[in-house]
Coordinates of C-alpha atoms in Angstrom, one line a residue:
M1 CA -14.1 -2.1 -2.1
G2 CA -16.5 -0.4 0.2
D3 CA -20.0 -0.8 -1.1
L4 CA -22.6 -3.3 -2.4
T5 CA -22.2 -3.2 -6.2
P6 CA -20.9 -6.8 -6.9
N7 CA -17.7 -7.1 -9.0
P8 CA -17.7 -3.6 -10.4
T9 CA -15.5 -2.7 -13.4
Y10 CA -13.0 0.1 -13.2
R11 CA -15.2 2.2 -15.5
E12 CA -18.2 1.6 -13.2
V13 CA -16.2 2.6 -10.1
C14 CA -15.0 5.8 -11.9
T15 CA -18.6 6.9 -12.4
G16 CA -18.9 7.3 -8.6
R17 CA -22.2 5.5 -8.7
T18 CA -21.0 2.2 -7.2
G19 CA -19.9 3.6 -3.8
H20 CA -16.6 1.7 -4.0
A21 CA -13.2 3.2 -3.4
E22 CA -10.0 2.3 -5.3
T23 CA -8.1 0.2 -2.9
V24 CA -5.0 -1.8 -2.4
R25 CA -5.1 -5.1 -0.6
V26 CA -2.1 -5.5 1.8
T27 CA -1.2 -9.0 2.8
Y28 CA 1.7 -9.2 5.3
D29 CA 3.4 -11.3 7.9
P30 CA 3.2 -9.4 11.2
D31 CA 6.4 -11.2 12.3
Q32 CA 8.2 -9.4 9.5
V33 CA 6.5 -6.0 9.4
S34 CA 4.2 -4.3 11.9
T35 CA 0.8 -3.0 11.3
E36 CA 2.0 0.4 12.5
A37 CA 4.8 0.4 9.8
I38 CA 2.1 -0.2 7.1
L39 CA -0.1 2.5 8.5
T40 CA 2.8 4.9 8.5
V41 CA 3.4 4.3 4.8
F42 CA -0.3 4.7 4.1
L43 CA -0.8 7.9 6.0
E44 CA 2.4 9.6 4.9
N45 CA 2.0 8.9 1.2
H46 CA -1.3 10.6 0.5
D47 CA -3.3 13.5 1.9
P48 CA -5.9 12.0 4.2
T49 CA -7.6 15.4 4.8
Q50 CA -9.1 15.8 1.3
G51 CA -12.3 14.0 1.7
M52 CA -13.6 12.5 -1.5
R53 CA -10.5 13.4 -3.6
Q54 CA -6.8 13.2 -4.1
G55 CA -5.4 16.2 -5.9
N56 CA -7.3 16.6 -9.2
D57 CA -9.0 13.2 -8.8
V58 CA -12.5 13.8 -7.4
G59 CA -15.1 11.3 -6.4
T60 CA -16.1 8.7 -3.8
Q61 CA -13.6 6.3 -5.4
Y62 CA -10.7 8.6 -4.2
R63 CA -11.7 8.7 -0.5
S64 CA -9.3 7.7 2.1
A65 CA -10.3 4.5 3.9
I66 CA -8.9 1.6 5.9
W67 CA -10.7 -1.7 6.2
C68 CA -9.3 -3.8 9.0
T69 CA -9.5 -7.6 9.3
T70 CA -8.7 -7.7 13.1
T71 CA -9.5 -5.7 16.1
E72 CA -5.8 -5.1 16.6
Q73 CA -5.5 -3.6 13.2
F74 CA -8.6 -1.4 14.0
M75 CA -7.1 -0.2 17.2
A76 CA -3.7 0.5 15.6
A77 CA -5.3 2.4 12.7
T78 CA -7.4 4.5 15.2
T79 CA -4.3 5.3 17.2
A80 CA -2.2 6.2 14.2
K81 CA -5.0 8.4 12.9
G82 CA -5.2 10.3 16.1
S83 CA -1.4 10.8 16.3
F84 CA -1.2 11.9 12.7
Q85 CA -4.1 14.3 13.1
A86 CA -2.1 16.3 15.7
N87 CA 0.9 16.5 13.4
L88 CA -1.3 17.6 10.4
L89 CA -2.9 20.3 12.5
N90 CA 0.5 21.5 13.6
A91 CA 1.5 21.7 9.9
G92 CA -1.7 23.7 9.0
Y93 CA -3.8 20.9 7.5
G94 CA -7.4 20.2 8.4
A95 CA -9.2 17.2 9.8
I96 CA -8.4 13.7 8.6
T97 CA -11.4 12.3 6.7
T98 CA -10.0 8.7 6.5
V99 CA -12.8 6.3 7.4
I100 CA -11.6 3.2 9.5
S101 CA -13.9 0.3 9.7
M102 CA -13.9 -3.5 9.9
A103 CA -13.9 -5.4 6.6
N104 CA -16.5 -7.9 7.9
G105 CA -18.8 -8.7 4.9
V106 CA -17.1 -6.0 2.7
E107 CA -15.9 -7.6 -0.5
F108 CA -12.6 -6.7 -2.1
Y109 CA -12.7 -6.9 -5.9
L110 CA -9.6 -7.0 -8.1
A111 CA -9.4 -4.5 -10.9
E112 CA -9.1 -5.7 -14.4
A113 CA -5.7 -6.8 -15.6
E114 CA -4.9 -3.5 -17.3
H115 CA -5.3 -1.7 -14.0
Q116 CA -2.9 -4.1 -12.1
Q117 CA 0.6 -2.7 -11.5
Y118 CA -0.4 0.4 -13.4
L119 CA 2.7 2.4 -13.0
E120 CA 5.0 -0.5 -13.9
D121 CA 3.1 -0.9 -17.1
N122 CA 2.7 2.9 -17.6
P123 CA 5.9 4.5 -16.2
D124 CA 4.7 8.0 -17.3
G125 CA 1.1 7.4 -16.4
Y126 CA -0.9 9.8 -14.3
C127 CA -0.7 8.7 -10.7
P128 CA 0.9 11.4 -8.7
V129 CA 1.8 11.2 -5.0
H130 CA -0.3 13.5 -2.9
A131 CA 1.7 13.3 0.2
T132 CA 1.6 16.2 2.7
G133 CA 5.3 15.9 3.7
V134 CA 4.1 15.5 7.3
C135 CA 5.5 12.5 9.2
L136 CA 3.5 10.3 11.6
A137 CA 6.3 10.0 14.1
N138 CA 7.5 13.2 15.8
S139 CA 11.1 13.8 14.8

């Protein structure tokens, strides 16, 4: 997701020439789980300060991004980013590079079948967690 190349393959995205980011589509019932809870999981389970990378994985496809479908999601994401930034700075991390934008007109493309549920199919596969250990909520 995130650029203009129509229906890119995983290999094309990995070249860094498509402008797309590897993404996860989250569909949820806001009566069951809050947008804030989803944002907490997102922010706490990767390092949003690394720019165009996550650990050893480097390239535009590894950037941190949130595409919102409602104004409420956009406002919640912006608020969460600001709160998390303060906590990251206190822990010695730099600026959050996560881009937050509206998904209007931005297409989401499913990866090929072999890239769906990757860790379920490849339990020893390379897909490390790059969490900082910093929490969004102050404890």
